[in-house]
Amino acid sequence: METVKPATILIENHILFSLFLDRDVIINCYLPTNVLHYSDISLLLINDGQNLEEMDFDIILSDLYSKNSISPLLCVGINCGKDRREEYGTVNVLDYKGRGKKAKEYQQFIFQELLPFIRSNYSINSFKEKSFCGFSMGALSALDIVWGNPEEFYIAGLFSGSLWWRTVSQDDIDFDENIHRIMHMKIRNGDYYPWLKFFFETGTQDETADRNGNGIIDAIDDTVSLIDELVLKGYDRKIDIKYLELADGKHDIATWSKVFPEFLKWGWGRGI
C-alpha cells in the first residue's frame, strides 16, 4: 500500500514475514519523490518505526526537503513486535534477567531478509551509505548492530538510548557500572572504525533514577560515559560525535520528534 503525503514524500507500507523472527514485520518506507536514480540515495533504518506516524515524520522530511536541507534519504521504519525486549537486546550478550534472546535473530532479519527486500523492491544494487537509529531499547539495538557490523554502516543514531543494559543487577553487591554495562563493554573491547559517526540525544527528564548517586540521571550518565568510551577508542568528540541534551526533554515521542530534524541535518545536511 502506498500513500503520497505530503507532495514531496511517498510513503509505502509493507508486511514482510520473517523466518528468523517467526512473525510478520510491518515496515514503513518514506521516499523522496524527486530522486531520479535510487542508486544515489542513502538508507536510514529506524527501529520502533511504529512511532513515526505519531511523530508526523512525513512532515519532518517534507519540510527539510522543501528547504533543500538534506540529501535524498530512504527512511525505513521497522515496527517492533510483541517480544520487543527480546529482539532489541544485544547480540550474543543477554542482560542480567536473560533478556535479548532474539537479538541475533533480529540482526539476521535485518541483513538476510529486510535489506534484500528493500534492494529488490526498489531496484537498488547498493546504497550511497547505510545508517541505523532508534528510540530507547530500539536505540540500543541500532548501536549494537552498527558496532557489530561496522563495514555495513555510516551513522548510529540514539534517542534516549537504553545504555543501562547490563549483565549484573544494579542491586547486586558485585555490580560495577564500569564493567557490567553491556554496550560500554562492547565499545571498549572493539576496534576503531574511522568512518563511523554517532548521534546521541538525552533529556533531563528522561527518568529520575540516579544509580550511583552523583546527581546526574542514569540516562545522561550512561550516554556521556559511552561517548567517553568512543573518544578513548579514537573518535573525535566534535567531528565524529553529536550529543544533544534537552532541558526538560522527556522519554517520549514528542521530545524525539523535536530532535529528529537536527539528527537528519547533522547526518545528511547540505552544508548546514
PDB file of C-alpha atoms in Angstrom:
ATOM      1  CA  MET A   1       0.000   0.000   0.000  1.00  0.00           C
ATOM      2  CA  GLU A   2       1.291   3.473  -0.843  1.00  0.00           C
ATOM      3  CA  THR A   3       0.329   6.951   0.237  1.00  0.00           C
ATOM      4  CA  VAL A   4       1.511  10.269  -1.151  1.00  0.00           C
ATOM      5  CA  LYS A   5       1.541  12.641   1.814  1.00  0.00           C
ATOM      6  CA  PRO A   6       2.768  15.336   1.594  1.00  0.00           C
ATOM      7  CA  ALA A   7       3.712  16.082  -2.024  1.00  0.00           C
ATOM      8  CA  THR A   8       7.464  15.572  -1.649  1.00  0.00           C
ATOM      9  CA  ILE A   9       7.186  12.262   0.222  1.00  0.00           C
ATOM     10  CA  LEU A  10       5.934   8.874  -0.926  1.00  0.00           C
ATOM     11  CA  ILE A  11       5.011   6.511   1.909  1.00  0.00           C
ATOM     12  CA  GLU A  12       4.864   2.790   1.174  1.00  0.00           C
ATOM     13  CA  ASN A  13       3.834   0.268   3.816  1.00  0.00           C
ATOM     14  CA  HIS A  14       4.839  -3.380   3.513  1.00  0.00           C
ATOM     15  CA  ILE A  15       4.358  -6.545   5.536  1.00  0.00           C
ATOM     16  CA  LEU A  16       7.364  -8.837   5.415  1.00  0.00           C
ATOM     17  CA  PHE A  17       7.219 -12.282   7.008  1.00  0.00           C
ATOM     18  CA  SER A  18      10.459 -13.087   8.803  1.00  0.00           C
ATOM     19  CA  LEU A  19      11.562 -16.688   9.103  1.00  0.00           C
ATOM     20  CA  PHE A  20      14.138 -15.655  11.703  1.00  0.00           C
ATOM     21  CA  LEU A  21      11.623 -13.860  13.940  1.00  0.00           C
ATOM     22  CA  ASP A  22       8.646 -16.076  13.016  1.00  0.00           C
ATOM     23  CA  ARG A  23       6.365 -13.070  12.655  1.00  0.00           C
ATOM     24  CA  ASP A  24       5.089 -10.512  10.211  1.00  0.00           C
ATOM     25  CA  VAL A  25       7.172  -7.349  10.297  1.00  0.00           C
ATOM     26  CA  ILE A  26       5.489  -4.118   9.226  1.00  0.00           C
ATOM     27  CA  ILE A  27       7.844  -1.672   7.542  1.00  0.00           C
ATOM     28  CA  ASN A  28       7.068   1.899   6.536  1.00  0.00           C
ATOM     29  CA  CYS A  29       9.181   3.328   3.717  1.00  0.00           C
ATOM     30  CA  TYR A  30       9.486   7.092   3.266  1.00  0.00           C
ATOM     31  CA  LEU A  31      10.875   8.052  -0.136  1.00  0.00           C
ATOM     32  CA  PRO A  32      11.597  11.486  -1.588  1.00  0.00           C
ATOM     33  CA  THR A  33       9.685  11.833  -4.854  1.00  0.00           C
ATOM     34  CA  ASN A  34      12.301  13.929  -6.638  1.00  0.00           C
ATOM     35  CA  VAL A  35      15.000  11.240  -6.882  1.00  0.00           C
ATOM     36  CA  LEU A  36      15.695  10.073 -10.435  1.00  0.00           C
ATOM     37  CA  HIS A  37      18.059   7.241  -9.567  1.00  0.00           C
ATOM     38  CA  TYR A  38      17.803   5.419  -6.263  1.00  0.00           C
ATOM     39  CA  SER A  39      21.447   4.366  -6.604  1.00  0.00           C
ATOM     40  CA  ASP A  40      22.262   7.901  -5.420  1.00  0.00           C
ATOM     41  CA  ILE A  41      20.224   7.548  -2.246  1.00  0.00           C
ATOM     42  CA  SER A  42      21.263   6.804   1.331  1.00  0.00           C
ATOM     43  CA  LEU A  43      19.379   4.406   3.623  1.00  0.00           C
ATOM     44  CA  LEU A  44      18.277   5.059   7.193  1.00  0.00           C
ATOM     45  CA  LEU A  45      16.809   2.142   9.139  1.00  0.00           C
ATOM     46  CA  ILE A  46      14.681   3.164  12.126  1.00  0.00           C
ATOM     47  CA  ASN A  47      13.769   0.823  14.985  1.00  0.00           C
ATOM     48  CA  ASP A  48      10.344   1.327  16.576  1.00  0.00           C
ATOM     49  CA  GLY A  49       9.034   2.533  13.245  1.00  0.00           C
ATOM     50  CA  GLN A  50       5.502   2.459  14.669  1.00  0.00           C
ATOM     51  CA  ASN A  51       6.395   5.778  16.357  1.00  0.00           C
ATOM     52  CA  LEU A  52       6.922   7.631  13.094  1.00  0.00           C
ATOM     53  CA  GLU A  53       3.278   8.344  12.289  1.00  0.00           C
ATOM     54  CA  GLU A  54       2.741   9.975  15.686  1.00  0.00           C
ATOM     55  CA  MET A  55       5.928  11.991  15.099  1.00  0.00           C
ATOM     56  CA  ASP A  56       4.497  13.357  11.834  1.00  0.00           C
ATOM     57  CA  PHE A  57       7.659  12.023  10.261  1.00  0.00           C
ATOM     58  CA  ASP A  58       6.435  12.743   6.747  1.00  0.00           C
ATOM     59  CA  ILE A  59       6.054  16.416   7.641  1.00  0.00           C
ATOM     60  CA  ILE A  60       9.541  16.492   9.171  1.00  0.00           C
ATOM     61  CA  LEU A  61      11.004  15.102   5.953  1.00  0.00           C
ATOM     62  CA  SER A  62       8.899  17.276   3.671  1.00  0.00           C
ATOM     63  CA  ASP A  63       9.966  20.423   5.494  1.00  0.00           C
ATOM     64  CA  LEU A  64      13.650  19.518   5.214  1.00  0.00           C
ATOM     65  CA  TYR A  65      13.381  18.599   1.533  1.00  0.00           C
ATOM     66  CA  SER A  66      11.420  21.756   0.705  1.00  0.00           C
ATOM     67  CA  LYS A  67      14.272  23.807   2.150  1.00  0.00           C
ATOM     68  CA  ASN A  68      16.872  21.635   0.394  1.00  0.00           C
ATOM     69  CA  SER A  69      18.324  20.957   3.838  1.00  0.00           C
ATOM     70  CA  ILE A  70      19.159  17.264   3.434  1.00  0.00           C
ATOM     71  CA  SER A  71      20.343  14.907   0.732  1.00  0.00           C
ATOM     72  CA  PRO A  72      18.000  12.178  -0.600  1.00  0.00           C
ATOM     73  CA  LEU A  73      17.344   9.557   2.039  1.00  0.00           C
ATOM     74  CA  LEU A  74      15.229   6.402   2.010  1.00  0.00           C
ATOM     75  CA  CYS A  75      13.913   6.031   5.563  1.00  0.00           C
ATOM     76  CA  VAL A  76      12.589   2.629   6.602  1.00  0.00           C
ATOM     77  CA  GLY A  77      10.670   2.376   9.866  1.00  0.00           C
ATOM     78  CA  ILE A  78      10.708  -1.147  11.287  1.00  0.00           C
ATOM     79  CA  ASN A  79       7.714  -1.761  13.551  1.00  0.00           C
ATOM     80  CA  CYS A  80       8.539  -3.681  16.706  1.00  0.00           C
ATOM     81  CA  GLY A  81       6.899  -6.957  17.694  1.00  0.00           C
ATOM     82  CA  LYS A  82       5.446  -8.166  20.994  1.00  0.00           C
ATOM     83  CA  ASP A  83       8.868  -9.531  22.033  1.00  0.00           C
ATOM     84  CA  ARG A  84      10.472  -6.099  21.858  1.00  0.00           C
ATOM     85  CA  ARG A  85      12.923  -6.593  24.732  1.00  0.00           C
ATOM     86  CA  GLU A  86      13.985  -9.946  23.328  1.00  0.00           C
ATOM     87  CA  GLU A  87      14.593  -8.637  19.796  1.00  0.00           C
ATOM     88  CA  TYR A  88      16.054  -5.275  20.827  1.00  0.00           C
ATOM     89  CA  GLY A  89      18.771  -6.677  23.080  1.00  0.00           C
ATOM     90  CA  THR A  90      22.477  -7.024  22.368  1.00  0.00           C
ATOM     91  CA  VAL A  91      23.715  -9.787  20.075  1.00  0.00           C
ATOM     92  CA  ASN A  92      25.350 -12.709  21.924  1.00  0.00           C
ATOM     93  CA  VAL A  93      25.124 -10.994  25.341  1.00  0.00           C
ATOM     94  CA  LEU A  94      21.963 -11.325  27.456  1.00  0.00           C
ATOM     95  CA  ASP A  95      21.127  -8.861  30.187  1.00  0.00           C
ATOM     96  CA  TYR A  96      21.011  -9.898  33.855  1.00  0.00           C
ATOM     97  CA  LYS A  97      17.395 -11.058  33.502  1.00  0.00           C
ATOM     98  CA  GLY A  98      18.209 -13.182  30.471  1.00  0.00           C
ATOM     99  CA  ARG A  99      16.565 -10.734  28.065  1.00  0.00           C
ATOM    100  CA  GLY A 100      17.675 -10.157  24.496  1.00  0.00           C
ATOM    101  CA  LYS A 101      17.423 -13.795  23.413  1.00  0.00           C
ATOM    102  CA  LYS A 102      16.230 -12.856  19.902  1.00  0.00           C
ATOM    103  CA  ALA A 103      18.768 -10.100  19.239  1.00  0.00           C
ATOM    104  CA  LYS A 104      20.838 -12.343  16.986  1.00  0.00           C
ATOM    105  CA  GLU A 105      17.740 -13.363  15.021  1.00  0.00           C
ATOM    106  CA  TYR A 106      16.765  -9.709  14.685  1.00  0.00           C
ATOM    107  CA  GLN A 107      20.179  -8.923  13.241  1.00  0.00           C
ATOM    108  CA  GLN A 108      19.778 -11.833  10.820  1.00  0.00           C
ATOM    109  CA  PHE A 109      16.392 -10.438   9.811  1.00  0.00           C
ATOM    110  CA  ILE A 110      17.999  -7.072   9.036  1.00  0.00           C
ATOM    111  CA  PHE A 111      20.765  -8.441   6.832  1.00  0.00           C
ATOM    112  CA  GLN A 112      19.237 -11.546   5.289  1.00  0.00           C
ATOM    113  CA  GLU A 113      15.596 -10.523   4.856  1.00  0.00           C
ATOM    114  CA  LEU A 114      14.987  -6.784   5.202  1.00  0.00           C
ATOM    115  CA  LEU A 115      17.906  -5.377   3.210  1.00  0.00           C
ATOM    116  CA  PRO A 116      17.457  -7.834   0.306  1.00  0.00           C
ATOM    117  CA  PHE A 117      13.738  -6.958   0.226  1.00  0.00           C
ATOM    118  CA  ILE A 118      14.456  -3.221   0.095  1.00  0.00           C
ATOM    119  CA  ARG A 119      17.061  -3.618  -2.649  1.00  0.00           C
ATOM    120  CA  SER A 120      14.769  -5.832  -4.697  1.00  0.00           C
ATOM    121  CA  ASN A 121      11.610  -3.792  -4.208  1.00  0.00           C
ATOM    122  CA  TYR A 122      13.270  -0.503  -5.144  1.00  0.00           C
ATOM    123  CA  SER A 123      15.761  -1.920  -7.669  1.00  0.00           C
ATOM    124  CA  ILE A 124      18.771  -0.659  -5.719  1.00  0.00           C
ATOM    125  CA  ASN A 125      22.005  -2.596  -6.132  1.00  0.00           C
ATOM    126  CA  SER A 126      23.735  -0.638  -3.391  1.00  0.00           C
ATOM    127  CA  PHE A 127      23.131   2.473  -1.326  1.00  0.00           C
ATOM    128  CA  LYS A 128      25.356   5.506  -1.071  1.00  0.00           C
ATOM    129  CA  GLU A 129      25.620   4.540   2.594  1.00  0.00           C
ATOM    130  CA  LYS A 130      23.504   2.904   5.304  1.00  0.00           C
ATOM    131  CA  SER A 131      22.726   4.112   8.815  1.00  0.00           C
ATOM    132  CA  PHE A 132      20.612   2.874  11.724  1.00  0.00           C
ATOM    133  CA  CYS A 133      18.809   4.692  14.534  1.00  0.00           C
ATOM    134  CA  GLY A 134      16.210   4.046  17.183  1.00  0.00           C
ATOM    135  CA  PHE A 135      14.462   5.125  20.363  1.00  0.00           C
ATOM    136  CA  SER A 136      15.110   3.762  23.868  1.00  0.00           C
ATOM    137  CA  MET A 137      15.611  -0.026  23.510  1.00  0.00           C
ATOM    138  CA  GLY A 138      15.473   0.397  19.744  1.00  0.00           C
ATOM    139  CA  ALA A 139      18.425   2.772  20.033  1.00  0.00           C
ATOM    140  CA  LEU A 140      20.421   0.177  21.965  1.00  0.00           C
ATOM    141  CA  SER A 141      19.683  -2.373  19.241  1.00  0.00           C
ATOM    142  CA  ALA A 142      20.653   0.029  16.458  1.00  0.00           C
ATOM    143  CA  LEU A 143      24.003   0.865  18.057  1.00  0.00           C
ATOM    144  CA  ASP A 144      24.729  -2.793  18.765  1.00  0.00           C
ATOM    145  CA  ILE A 145      24.068  -3.789  15.153  1.00  0.00           C
ATOM    146  CA  VAL A 146      26.103  -0.885  13.756  1.00  0.00           C
ATOM    147  CA  TRP A 147      29.032  -1.551  16.083  1.00  0.00           C
ATOM    148  CA  GLY A 148      28.931  -5.273  15.374  1.00  0.00           C
ATOM    149  CA  ASN A 149      28.833  -4.729  11.600  1.00  0.00           C
ATOM    150  CA  PRO A 150      30.858  -1.545  11.026  1.00  0.00           C
ATOM    151  CA  GLU A 151      31.638  -2.350   7.409  1.00  0.00           C
ATOM    152  CA  GLU A 152      27.917  -2.011   6.636  1.00  0.00           C
ATOM    153  CA  PHE A 153      27.135   1.333   8.256  1.00  0.00           C
ATOM    154  CA  TYR A 154      27.895   5.041   8.472  1.00  0.00           C
ATOM    155  CA  ILE A 155      25.897   6.551  11.369  1.00  0.00           C
ATOM    156  CA  ALA A 156      24.315   5.194  14.549  1.00  0.00           C
ATOM    157  CA  GLY A 157      21.590   7.435  15.986  1.00  0.00           C
ATOM    158  CA  LEU A 158      20.356   7.054  19.555  1.00  0.00           C
ATOM    159  CA  PHE A 159      17.362   8.858  21.044  1.00  0.00           C
ATOM    160  CA  SER A 160      17.139   8.221  24.805  1.00  0.00           C
ATOM    161  CA  GLY A 161      19.182   5.069  24.294  1.00  0.00           C
ATOM    162  CA  SER A 162      18.826   2.270  26.867  1.00  0.00           C
ATOM    163  CA  LEU A 163      22.540   2.189  27.571  1.00  0.00           C
ATOM    164  CA  TRP A 164      21.907   0.948  31.117  1.00  0.00           C
ATOM    165  CA  TRP A 165      21.545  -2.586  29.637  1.00  0.00           C
ATOM    166  CA  ARG A 166      23.774  -4.672  31.901  1.00  0.00           C
ATOM    167  CA  THR A 167      24.827  -8.206  32.776  1.00  0.00           C
ATOM    168  CA  VAL A 168      24.505  -7.767  36.554  1.00  0.00           C
ATOM    169  CA  SER A 169      21.654  -6.180  38.505  1.00  0.00           C
ATOM    170  CA  GLN A 170      22.478  -2.791  39.985  1.00  0.00           C
ATOM    171  CA  ASP A 171      21.228  -4.189  43.313  1.00  0.00           C
ATOM    172  CA  ASP A 172      23.859  -6.938  43.244  1.00  0.00           C
ATOM    173  CA  ILE A 173      26.749  -6.349  45.631  1.00  0.00           C
ATOM    174  CA  ASP A 174      29.175  -7.160  42.809  1.00  0.00           C
ATOM    175  CA  PHE A 175      27.678  -4.672  40.344  1.00  0.00           C
ATOM    176  CA  ASP A 176      30.236  -2.343  38.773  1.00  0.00           C
ATOM    177  CA  GLU A 177      28.906   0.023  36.108  1.00  0.00           C
ATOM    178  CA  ASN A 178      32.387   0.272  34.602  1.00  0.00           C
ATOM    179  CA  ILE A 179      32.345  -3.458  33.887  1.00  0.00           C
ATOM    180  CA  HIS A 180      28.757  -4.640  33.605  1.00  0.00           C
ATOM    181  CA  ARG A 181      27.114  -2.196  31.165  1.00  0.00           C
ATOM    182  CA  ILE A 182      26.968  -4.285  28.015  1.00  0.00           C
ATOM    183  CA  MET A 183      27.277  -1.673  25.274  1.00  0.00           C
ATOM    184  CA  HIS A 184      30.091   0.108  27.084  1.00  0.00           C
ATOM    185  CA  MET A 185      31.913  -3.210  27.288  1.00  0.00           C
ATOM    186  CA  LYS A 186      31.381  -3.892  23.600  1.00  0.00           C
ATOM    187  CA  ILE A 187      32.772  -0.480  22.641  1.00  0.00           C
ATOM    188  CA  ARG A 188      35.741  -0.938  24.978  1.00  0.00           C
ATOM    189  CA  ASN A 189      36.571  -4.352  23.556  1.00  0.00           C
ATOM    190  CA  GLY A 190      36.003  -3.365  19.928  1.00  0.00           C
ATOM    191  CA  ASP A 191      38.240  -1.763  17.337  1.00  0.00           C
ATOM    192  CA  TYR A 192      38.349   1.746  15.893  1.00  0.00           C
ATOM    193  CA  TYR A 193      36.353   2.176  12.686  1.00  0.00           C
ATOM    194  CA  PRO A 194      37.212   5.696  11.469  1.00  0.00           C
ATOM    195  CA  TRP A 195      34.242   6.083   9.102  1.00  0.00           C
ATOM    196  CA  LEU A 196      31.587   5.627  11.792  1.00  0.00           C
ATOM    197  CA  LYS A 197      29.664   8.599  13.220  1.00  0.00           C
ATOM    198  CA  PHE A 198      27.435   8.720  16.294  1.00  0.00           C
ATOM    199  CA  PHE A 199      24.437  10.856  17.288  1.00  0.00           C
ATOM    200  CA  PHE A 200      23.068  10.851  20.838  1.00  0.00           C
ATOM    201  CA  GLU A 201      20.057  12.589  22.395  1.00  0.00           C
ATOM    202  CA  THR A 202      19.011  12.640  26.028  1.00  0.00           C
ATOM    203  CA  GLY A 203      16.541  14.714  28.023  1.00  0.00           C
ATOM    204  CA  THR A 204      16.924  15.965  31.561  1.00  0.00           C
ATOM    205  CA  GLN A 205      13.549  14.362  32.314  1.00  0.00           C
ATOM    206  CA  ASP A 206      14.244  11.042  30.605  1.00  0.00           C
ATOM    207  CA  GLU A 207      13.969   9.470  34.048  1.00  0.00           C
ATOM    208  CA  THR A 208      14.644  10.202  37.736  1.00  0.00           C
ATOM    209  CA  ALA A 209      16.913   7.267  38.619  1.00  0.00           C
ATOM    210  CA  ASP A 210      20.439   8.094  39.769  1.00  0.00           C
ATOM    211  CA  ARG A 211      22.119   4.739  40.220  1.00  0.00           C
ATOM    212  CA  ASN A 212      25.485   5.964  41.507  1.00  0.00           C
ATOM    213  CA  GLY A 213      24.201   8.978  43.437  1.00  0.00           C
ATOM    214  CA  ASN A 214      26.298  11.518  41.538  1.00  0.00           C
ATOM    215  CA  GLY A 215      23.408  13.909  40.934  1.00  0.00           C
ATOM    216  CA  ILE A 216      23.093  13.008  37.231  1.00  0.00           C
ATOM    217  CA  ILE A 217      20.236  10.827  36.000  1.00  0.00           C
ATOM    218  CA  ASP A 218      21.253   7.458  34.600  1.00  0.00           C
ATOM    219  CA  ALA A 219      20.070   8.183  31.051  1.00  0.00           C
ATOM    220  CA  ILE A 220      22.524  11.072  30.782  1.00  0.00           C
ATOM    221  CA  ASP A 221      25.273   9.387  32.805  1.00  0.00           C
ATOM    222  CA  ASP A 222      25.189   6.214  30.703  1.00  0.00           C
ATOM    223  CA  THR A 223      25.203   8.188  27.453  1.00  0.00           C
ATOM    224  CA  VAL A 224      28.036  10.534  28.415  1.00  0.00           C
ATOM    225  CA  SER A 225      30.171   7.661  29.686  1.00  0.00           C
ATOM    226  CA  LEU A 226      29.611   5.718  26.456  1.00  0.00           C
ATOM    227  CA  ILE A 227      30.681   8.783  24.487  1.00  0.00           C
ATOM    228  CA  ASP A 228      33.812   8.834  26.651  1.00  0.00           C
ATOM    229  CA  GLU A 229      34.466   5.212  25.637  1.00  0.00           C
ATOM    230  CA  LEU A 230      34.179   6.194  21.966  1.00  0.00           C
ATOM    231  CA  VAL A 231      36.613   9.068  22.477  1.00  0.00           C
ATOM    232  CA  LEU A 232      39.087   6.725  24.170  1.00  0.00           C
ATOM    233  CA  LYS A 233      38.709   4.419  21.180  1.00  0.00           C
ATOM    234  CA  GLY A 234      39.814   7.258  18.882  1.00  0.00           C
ATOM    235  CA  TYR A 235      36.648   9.103  17.811  1.00  0.00           C
ATOM    236  CA  ASP A 236      36.739  12.892  17.730  1.00  0.00           C
ATOM    237  CA  ARG A 237      34.227  14.385  20.150  1.00  0.00           C
ATOM    238  CA  LYS A 238      33.463  17.319  17.841  1.00  0.00           C
ATOM    239  CA  ILE A 239      33.701  15.704  14.400  1.00  0.00           C
ATOM    240  CA  ASP A 240      32.539  12.103  14.838  1.00  0.00           C
ATOM    241  CA  ILE A 241      30.022  12.546  17.652  1.00  0.00           C
ATOM    242  CA  LYS A 242      26.992  14.778  18.142  1.00  0.00           C
ATOM    243  CA  TYR A 243      25.379  14.928  21.577  1.00  0.00           C
ATOM    244  CA  LEU A 244      22.209  16.884  22.316  1.00  0.00           C
ATOM    245  CA  GLU A 245      20.942  17.156  25.887  1.00  0.00           C
ATOM    246  CA  LEU A 246      17.481  18.714  26.025  1.00  0.00           C
ATOM    247  CA  ALA A 247      16.464  20.733  29.048  1.00  0.00           C
ATOM    248  CA  ASP A 248      13.049  19.359  30.088  1.00  0.00           C
ATOM    249  CA  GLY A 249      13.331  16.680  27.379  1.00  0.00           C
ATOM    250  CA  LYS A 250      11.367  13.542  28.225  1.00  0.00           C
ATOM    251  CA  HIS A 251      11.419   9.863  27.310  1.00  0.00           C
ATOM    252  CA  ASP A 252       8.657  10.305  24.776  1.00  0.00           C
ATOM    253  CA  ILE A 253       7.810  10.686  21.112  1.00  0.00           C
ATOM    254  CA  ALA A 254       7.169  14.428  21.410  1.00  0.00           C
ATOM    255  CA  THR A 255      10.750  15.021  22.547  1.00  0.00           C
ATOM    256  CA  TRP A 256      12.267  12.759  19.918  1.00  0.00           C
ATOM    257  CA  SER A 257      10.270  14.433  17.152  1.00  0.00           C
ATOM    258  CA  LYS A 258      11.767  17.803  18.136  1.00  0.00           C
ATOM    259  CA  VAL A 259      15.300  16.447  17.814  1.00  0.00           C
ATOM    260  CA  PHE A 260      14.926  14.282  14.722  1.00  0.00           C
ATOM    261  CA  PRO A 261      15.351  17.170  12.235  1.00  0.00           C
ATOM    262  CA  GLU A 262      18.668  18.039  13.898  1.00  0.00           C
ATOM    263  CA  PHE A 263      19.785  14.441  13.528  1.00  0.00           C
ATOM    264  CA  LEU A 264      18.902  14.423   9.839  1.00  0.00           C
ATOM    265  CA  LYS A 265      20.629  17.742   9.176  1.00  0.00           C
ATOM    266  CA  TRP A 266      23.738  16.635  11.070  1.00  0.00           C
ATOM    267  CA  GLY A 267      23.982  13.350   9.194  1.00  0.00           C
ATOM    268  CA  TRP A 268      22.775  14.266   5.720  1.00  0.00           C
ATOM    269  CA  GLY A 269      22.717  18.059   5.647  1.00  0.00           C
ATOM    270  CA  ARG A 270      23.617  20.046   2.581  1.00  0.00           C
ATOM    271  CA  GLY A 271      26.379  22.218   4.010  1.00  0.00           C
ATOM    272  CA  ILE A 272      24.368  23.258   7.041  1.00  0.00           C
TER     273      ILE A 272
END
